Short mmCIF file of C-alpha atoms (C1' of nucleotides) in Angstrom, two decimals:
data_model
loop_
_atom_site.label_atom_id
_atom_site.label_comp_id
_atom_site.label_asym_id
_atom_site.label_seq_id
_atom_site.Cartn_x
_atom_site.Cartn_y
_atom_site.Cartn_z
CA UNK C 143 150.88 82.00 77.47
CA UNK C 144 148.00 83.04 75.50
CA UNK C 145 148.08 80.21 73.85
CA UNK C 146 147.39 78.12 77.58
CA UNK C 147 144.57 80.37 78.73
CA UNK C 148 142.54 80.23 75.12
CA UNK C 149 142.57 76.86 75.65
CA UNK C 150 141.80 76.50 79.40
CA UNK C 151 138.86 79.03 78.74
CA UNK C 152 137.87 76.86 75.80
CA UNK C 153 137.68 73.92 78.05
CA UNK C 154 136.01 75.55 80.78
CA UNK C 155 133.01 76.61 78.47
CA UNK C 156 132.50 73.07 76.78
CA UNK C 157 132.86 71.46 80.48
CA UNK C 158 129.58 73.53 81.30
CA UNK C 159 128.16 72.85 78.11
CA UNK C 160 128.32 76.36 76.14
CA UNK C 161 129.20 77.20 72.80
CA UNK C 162 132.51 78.34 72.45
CA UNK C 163 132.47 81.87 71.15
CA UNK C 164 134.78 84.88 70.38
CA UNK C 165 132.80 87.05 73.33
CA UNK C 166 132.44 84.48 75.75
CA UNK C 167 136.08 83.64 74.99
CA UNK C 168 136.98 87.23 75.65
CA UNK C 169 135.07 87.69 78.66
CA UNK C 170 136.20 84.40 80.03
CA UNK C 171 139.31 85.80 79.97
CA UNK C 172 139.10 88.98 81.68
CA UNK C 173 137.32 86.79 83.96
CA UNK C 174 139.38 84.55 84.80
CA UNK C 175 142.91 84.98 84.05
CA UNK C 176 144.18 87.25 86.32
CA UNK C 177 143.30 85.74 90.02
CA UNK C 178 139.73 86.14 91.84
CA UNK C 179 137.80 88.99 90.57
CA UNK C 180 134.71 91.10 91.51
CA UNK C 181 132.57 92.39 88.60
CA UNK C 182 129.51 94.41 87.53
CA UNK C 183 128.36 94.66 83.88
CA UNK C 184 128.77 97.72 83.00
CA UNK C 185 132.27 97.32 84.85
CA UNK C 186 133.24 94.46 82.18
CA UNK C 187 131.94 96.54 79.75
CA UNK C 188 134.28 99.29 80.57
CA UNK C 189 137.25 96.99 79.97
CA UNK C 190 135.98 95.04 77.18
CA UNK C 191 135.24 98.25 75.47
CA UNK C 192 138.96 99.22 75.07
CA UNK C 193 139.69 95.76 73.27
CA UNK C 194 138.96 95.22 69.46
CA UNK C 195 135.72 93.82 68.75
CA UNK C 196 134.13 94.58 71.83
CA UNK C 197 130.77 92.23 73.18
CA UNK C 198 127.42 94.67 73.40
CA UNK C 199 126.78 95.39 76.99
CA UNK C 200 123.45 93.19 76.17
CA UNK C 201 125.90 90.12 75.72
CA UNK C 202 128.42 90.73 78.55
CA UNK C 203 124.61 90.90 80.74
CA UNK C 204 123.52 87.54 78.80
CA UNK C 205 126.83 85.92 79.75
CA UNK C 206 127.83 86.93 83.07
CA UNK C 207 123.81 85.36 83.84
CA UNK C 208 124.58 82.32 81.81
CA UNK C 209 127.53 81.56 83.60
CA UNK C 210 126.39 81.96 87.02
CA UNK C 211 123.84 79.45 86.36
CA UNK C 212 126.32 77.23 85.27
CA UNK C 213 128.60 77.74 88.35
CA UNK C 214 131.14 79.16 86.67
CA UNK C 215 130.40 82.96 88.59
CA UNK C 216 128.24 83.54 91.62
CA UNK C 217 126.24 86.39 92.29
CA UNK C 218 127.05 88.30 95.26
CA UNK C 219 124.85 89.66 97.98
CA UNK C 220 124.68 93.48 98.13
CA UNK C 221 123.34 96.16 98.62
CA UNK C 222 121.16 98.37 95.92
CA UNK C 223 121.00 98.46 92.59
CA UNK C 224 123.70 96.67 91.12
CA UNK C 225 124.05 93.54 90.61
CA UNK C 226 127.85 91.93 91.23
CA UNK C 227 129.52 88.70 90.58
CA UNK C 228 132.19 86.89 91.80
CA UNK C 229 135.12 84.51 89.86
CA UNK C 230 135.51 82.58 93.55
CA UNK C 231 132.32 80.91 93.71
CA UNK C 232 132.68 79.37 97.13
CA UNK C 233 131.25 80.35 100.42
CA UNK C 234 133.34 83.67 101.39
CA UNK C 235 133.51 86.56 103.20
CA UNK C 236 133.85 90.56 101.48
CA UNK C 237 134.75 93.73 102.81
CA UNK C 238 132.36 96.60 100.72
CA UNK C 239 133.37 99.86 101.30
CA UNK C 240 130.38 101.87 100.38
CA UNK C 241 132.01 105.15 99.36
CA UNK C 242 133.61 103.93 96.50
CA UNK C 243 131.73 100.68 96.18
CA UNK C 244 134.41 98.91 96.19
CA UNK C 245 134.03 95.00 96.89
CA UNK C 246 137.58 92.57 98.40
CA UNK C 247 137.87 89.26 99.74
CA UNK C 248 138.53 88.43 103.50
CA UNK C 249 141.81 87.38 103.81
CA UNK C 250 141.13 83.75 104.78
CA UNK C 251 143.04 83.40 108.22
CA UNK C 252 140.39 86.20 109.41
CA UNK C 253 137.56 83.94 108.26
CA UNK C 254 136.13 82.12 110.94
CA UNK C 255 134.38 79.06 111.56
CA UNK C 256 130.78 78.70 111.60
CA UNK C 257 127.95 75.50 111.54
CA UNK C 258 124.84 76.22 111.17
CA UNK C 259 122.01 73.59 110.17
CA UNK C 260 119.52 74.46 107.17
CA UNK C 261 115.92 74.68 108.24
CA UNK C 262 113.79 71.12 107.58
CA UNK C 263 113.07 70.90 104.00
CA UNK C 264 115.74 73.35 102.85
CA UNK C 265 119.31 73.07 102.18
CA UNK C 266 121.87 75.72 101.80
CA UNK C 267 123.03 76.54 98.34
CA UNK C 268 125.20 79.36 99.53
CA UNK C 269 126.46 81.80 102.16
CA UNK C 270 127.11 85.77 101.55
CA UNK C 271 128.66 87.56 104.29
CA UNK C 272 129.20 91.32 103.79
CA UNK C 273 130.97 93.30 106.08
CA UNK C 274 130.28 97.23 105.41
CA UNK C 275 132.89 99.34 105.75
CA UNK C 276 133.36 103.44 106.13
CA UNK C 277 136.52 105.20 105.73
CA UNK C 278 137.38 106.91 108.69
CA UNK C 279 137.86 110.60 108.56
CA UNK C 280 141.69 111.23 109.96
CA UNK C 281 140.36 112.66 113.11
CA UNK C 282 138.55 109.27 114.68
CA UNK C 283 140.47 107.01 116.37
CA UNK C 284 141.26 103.93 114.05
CA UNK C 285 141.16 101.87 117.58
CA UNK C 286 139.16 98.84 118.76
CA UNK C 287 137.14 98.98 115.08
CA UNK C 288 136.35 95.07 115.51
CA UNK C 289 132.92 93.60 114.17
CA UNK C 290 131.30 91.40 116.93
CA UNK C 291 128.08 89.34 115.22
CA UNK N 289 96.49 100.28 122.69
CA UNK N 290 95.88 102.41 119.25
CA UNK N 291 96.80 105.26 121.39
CA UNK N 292 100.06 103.93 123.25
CA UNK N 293 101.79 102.57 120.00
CA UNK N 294 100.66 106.23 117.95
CA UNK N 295 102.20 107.98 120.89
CA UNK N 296 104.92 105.97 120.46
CA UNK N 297 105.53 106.22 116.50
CA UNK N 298 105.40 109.97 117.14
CA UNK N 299 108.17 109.73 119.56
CA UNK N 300 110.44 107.44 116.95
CA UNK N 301 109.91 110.35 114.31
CA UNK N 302 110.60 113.14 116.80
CA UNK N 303 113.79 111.91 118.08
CA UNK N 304 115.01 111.26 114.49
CA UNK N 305 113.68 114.96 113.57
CA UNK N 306 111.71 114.07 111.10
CA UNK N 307 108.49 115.85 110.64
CA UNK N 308 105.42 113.47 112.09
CA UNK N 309 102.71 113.12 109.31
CA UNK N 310 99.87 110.68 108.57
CA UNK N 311 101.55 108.76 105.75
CA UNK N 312 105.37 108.77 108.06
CA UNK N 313 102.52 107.57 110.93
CA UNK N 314 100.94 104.76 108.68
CA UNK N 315 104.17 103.55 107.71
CA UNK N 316 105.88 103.55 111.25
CA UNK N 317 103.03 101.30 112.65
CA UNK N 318 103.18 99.12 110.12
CA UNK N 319 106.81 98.28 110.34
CA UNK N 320 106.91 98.25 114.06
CA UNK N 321 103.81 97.65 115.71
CA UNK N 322 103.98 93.75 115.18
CA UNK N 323 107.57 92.81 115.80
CA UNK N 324 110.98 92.58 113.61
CA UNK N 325 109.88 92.56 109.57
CA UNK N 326 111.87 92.46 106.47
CA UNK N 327 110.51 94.40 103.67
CA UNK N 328 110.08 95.88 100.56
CA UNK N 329 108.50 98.88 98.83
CA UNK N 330 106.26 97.13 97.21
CA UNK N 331 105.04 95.12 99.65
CA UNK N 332 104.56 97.64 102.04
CA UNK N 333 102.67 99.29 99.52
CA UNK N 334 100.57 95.99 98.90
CA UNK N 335 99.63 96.19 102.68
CA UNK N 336 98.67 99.87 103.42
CA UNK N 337 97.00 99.94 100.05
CA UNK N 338 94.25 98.03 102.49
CA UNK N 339 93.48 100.56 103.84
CA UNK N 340 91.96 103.65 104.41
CA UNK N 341 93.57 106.71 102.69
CA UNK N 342 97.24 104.79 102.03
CA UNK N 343 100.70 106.71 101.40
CA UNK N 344 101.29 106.79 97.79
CA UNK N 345 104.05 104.19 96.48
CA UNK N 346 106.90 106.94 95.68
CA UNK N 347 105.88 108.50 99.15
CA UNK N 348 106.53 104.85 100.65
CA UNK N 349 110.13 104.88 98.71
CA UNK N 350 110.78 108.04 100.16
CA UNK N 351 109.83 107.29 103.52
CA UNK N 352 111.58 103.98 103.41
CA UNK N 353 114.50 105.57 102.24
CA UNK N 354 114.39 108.62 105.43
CA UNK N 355 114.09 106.08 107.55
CA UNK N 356 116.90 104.31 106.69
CA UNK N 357 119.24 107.29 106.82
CA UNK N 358 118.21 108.21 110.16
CA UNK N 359 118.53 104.64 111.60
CA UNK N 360 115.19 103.18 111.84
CA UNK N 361 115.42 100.42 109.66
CA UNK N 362 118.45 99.17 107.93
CA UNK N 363 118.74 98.07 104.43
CA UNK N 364 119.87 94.49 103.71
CA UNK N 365 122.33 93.30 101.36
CA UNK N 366 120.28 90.69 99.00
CA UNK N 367 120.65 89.56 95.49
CA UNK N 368 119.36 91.16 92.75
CA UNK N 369 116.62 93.72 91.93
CA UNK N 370 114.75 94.91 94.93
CA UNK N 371 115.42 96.51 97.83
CA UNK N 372 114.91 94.48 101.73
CA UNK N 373 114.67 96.99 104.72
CA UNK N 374 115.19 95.34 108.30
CA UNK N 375 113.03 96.70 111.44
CA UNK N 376 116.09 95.23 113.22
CA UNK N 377 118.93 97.51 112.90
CA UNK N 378 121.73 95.30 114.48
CA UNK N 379 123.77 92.94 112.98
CA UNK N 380 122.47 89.38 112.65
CA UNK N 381 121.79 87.24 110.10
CA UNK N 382 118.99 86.09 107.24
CA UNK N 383 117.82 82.81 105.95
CA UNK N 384 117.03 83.65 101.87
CA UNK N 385 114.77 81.08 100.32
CA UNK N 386 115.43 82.56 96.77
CA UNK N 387 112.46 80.77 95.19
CA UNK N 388 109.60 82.06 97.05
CA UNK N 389 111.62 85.23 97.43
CA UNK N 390 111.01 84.77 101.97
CA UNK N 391 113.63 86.30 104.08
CA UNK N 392 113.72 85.83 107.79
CA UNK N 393 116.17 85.64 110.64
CA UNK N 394 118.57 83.04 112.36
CA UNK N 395 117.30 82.03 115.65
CA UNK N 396 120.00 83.67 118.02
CA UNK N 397 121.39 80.41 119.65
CA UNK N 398 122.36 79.42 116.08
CA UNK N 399 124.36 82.93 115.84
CA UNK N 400 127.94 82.11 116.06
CA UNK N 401 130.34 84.74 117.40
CA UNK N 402 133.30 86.07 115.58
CA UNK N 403 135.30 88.96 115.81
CA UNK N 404 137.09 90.33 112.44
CA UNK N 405 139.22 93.51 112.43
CA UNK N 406 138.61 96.92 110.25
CA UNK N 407 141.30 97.04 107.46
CA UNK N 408 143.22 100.66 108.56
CA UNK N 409 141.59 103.43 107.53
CA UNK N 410 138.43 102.10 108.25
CA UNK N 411 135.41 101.11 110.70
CA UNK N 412 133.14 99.14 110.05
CA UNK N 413 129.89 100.04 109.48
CA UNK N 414 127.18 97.09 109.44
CA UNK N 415 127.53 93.15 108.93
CA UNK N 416 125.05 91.47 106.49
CA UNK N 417 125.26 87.99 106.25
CA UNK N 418 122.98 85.72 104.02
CA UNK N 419 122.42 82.19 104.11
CA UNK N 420 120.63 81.14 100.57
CA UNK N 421 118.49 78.14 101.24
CA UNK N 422 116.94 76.08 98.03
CA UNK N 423 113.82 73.79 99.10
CA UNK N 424 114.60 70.13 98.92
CA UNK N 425 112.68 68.17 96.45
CA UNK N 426 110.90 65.28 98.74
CA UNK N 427 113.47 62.80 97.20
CA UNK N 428 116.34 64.49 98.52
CA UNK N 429 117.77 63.27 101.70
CA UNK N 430 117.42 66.39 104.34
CA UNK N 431 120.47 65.33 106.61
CA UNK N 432 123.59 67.01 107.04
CA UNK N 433 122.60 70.32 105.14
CA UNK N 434 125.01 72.23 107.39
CA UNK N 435 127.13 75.15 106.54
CA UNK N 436 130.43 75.14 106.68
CA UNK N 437 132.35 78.54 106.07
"C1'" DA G 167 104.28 131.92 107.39
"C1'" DT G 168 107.19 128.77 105.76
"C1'" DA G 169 109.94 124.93 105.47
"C1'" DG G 170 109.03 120.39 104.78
"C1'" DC G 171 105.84 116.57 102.84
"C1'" DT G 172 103.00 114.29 99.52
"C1'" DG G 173 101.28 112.68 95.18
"C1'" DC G 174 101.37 112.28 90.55
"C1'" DA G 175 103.67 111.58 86.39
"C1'" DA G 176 107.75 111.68 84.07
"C1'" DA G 177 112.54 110.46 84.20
"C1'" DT G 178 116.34 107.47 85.30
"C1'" DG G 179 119.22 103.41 85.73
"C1'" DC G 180 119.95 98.65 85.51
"C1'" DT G 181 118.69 94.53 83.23
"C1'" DT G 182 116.11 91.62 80.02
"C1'" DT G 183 114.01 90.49 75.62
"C1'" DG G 184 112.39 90.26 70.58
"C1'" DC G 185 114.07 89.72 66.41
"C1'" DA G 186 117.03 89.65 62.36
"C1'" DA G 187 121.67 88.49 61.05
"C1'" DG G 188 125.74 85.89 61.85
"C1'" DG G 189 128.70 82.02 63.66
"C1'" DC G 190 129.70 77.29 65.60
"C1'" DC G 191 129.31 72.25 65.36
"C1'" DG B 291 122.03 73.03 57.80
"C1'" DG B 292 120.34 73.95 61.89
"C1'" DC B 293 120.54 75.61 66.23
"C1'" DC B 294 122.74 78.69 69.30
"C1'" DT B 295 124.58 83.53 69.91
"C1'" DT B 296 124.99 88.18 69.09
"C1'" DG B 297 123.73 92.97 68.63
"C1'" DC B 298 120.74 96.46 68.48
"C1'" DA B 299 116.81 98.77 69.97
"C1'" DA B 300 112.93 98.53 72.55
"C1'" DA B 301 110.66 96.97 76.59
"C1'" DG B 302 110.53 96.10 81.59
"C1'" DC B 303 111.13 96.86 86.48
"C1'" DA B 304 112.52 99.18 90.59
"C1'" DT B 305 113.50 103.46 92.21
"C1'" DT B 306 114.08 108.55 92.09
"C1'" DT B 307 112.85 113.22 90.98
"C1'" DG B 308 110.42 117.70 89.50
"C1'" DC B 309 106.90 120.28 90.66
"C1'" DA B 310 102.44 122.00 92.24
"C1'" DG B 311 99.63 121.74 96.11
"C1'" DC B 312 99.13 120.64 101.05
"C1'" DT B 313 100.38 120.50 106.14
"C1'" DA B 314 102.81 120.45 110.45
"C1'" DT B 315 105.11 123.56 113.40
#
DNA sequence: ATAGCTGCAAATGCTTTGCAAGGCC
DNA sequence: GGCCTTGCAAAGCATTTGCAGCTAT
């Protein structure tokens, strides 16, 4: 099982055309071997740090950057300081709950269907669609809370 | 004309209680004296620094950041570093060019409609969606650039 | 009068970079 | 071997904050 994912990582760094490494290994990993994930660097940093022979928060910066450019994260649109990336790196939709700045997927069968043409001499090269959310104190009414755009 | 929109401006900060002041005054007719704008604290810094006796850059954070909390302008979710504030307060939706760093809004006949439900426990709060656009290089054929979500 | 603003400069927080040492091909 | 990466510390931005002085009410 490890075994598989070392070398599916492996391959997905040389496919893009960077050095295989022990941190980019290890971060590849908590990347992407556990389903669709949403990440800040300090955040990866938090986790890497309880592993032996943690990456410098420097390096997890360098290589969460180098793989977005090579398509392997995307960046996320959002609000303030942080910056966030996402494992799914197709056009989808997030919740972001603001409180506890915490970032999920859409479940797909909510997502709907839109077309919309790029301006003359552009083309789109991506789509971010953040829906804020607040918690409700238990008093409101949890009725009728539907976004119309 | 000078007199109508000050008048005006004065009214905006009264009903939002805060206190009216030059600077809060400079600021206000800037942002909405000529239409919907996106910007940032810099840039409205660049503009008022025009002129005569302008707010002070922190002060134009601050101010930025008041109005925002009581509901004048609305912050936008963006990538990376700096913060985008939106005269327009509703939802609707942005066209990024990321290389020149120009934001501006979807025409609303392009707007599609959808309707997505709260996850319990919540409301939500504000709907940010951003369409990145890349300029096409002249060789590049401009046809069917269309999003598809 | 006094609570609330402003401006400056210093502080903070996130991210990038310069450079020397180490690792991959 | 040579080039790419890493790690550390320092630098770089965007933004916030502390505080002394000013101002609207």
């Amino acid at each position: 099982m490890f075994c598989k994912d070392h070398i599916a990582m492996r391959e997905k760094l040389e496919q893009v055309g960077l050095r295989v490494t022990r941190q980019r290994l290890m971060i590849a990993n908590l990347l992407f071997s556990k389903g669709d994930r949403h990440v800040t660097a300090e955040g990866l940093f938090g986790e890497s740090s309880a592993m032996a022979y943690p990456p410098s928060l420097a390096t997890i910066y360098n290589t969460l950057r180098d793989f977005a450019e090579k398509g392997l994260v995307r960046e996320i649109a959002l609000y303030g300081g942080k910056v966030w990336f996402d494992t799914q790196t197709g056009p989808h939709f997030h919740f972001y709950l603001e409180d506890s700045e915490e970032l999920f997927d859409l479940p797909e069968e909510l997502i709907p269907q839109f077309n919309i043409p790029a301006p003359p001499g552009t083309r789109i090269a991506g789509i971010d669609v953040v829906i804020k959310l607040e918690r409700l104190s238990d008093q409101e009414t949890p009725s009728s809370s539907t976004a119309a755009a």
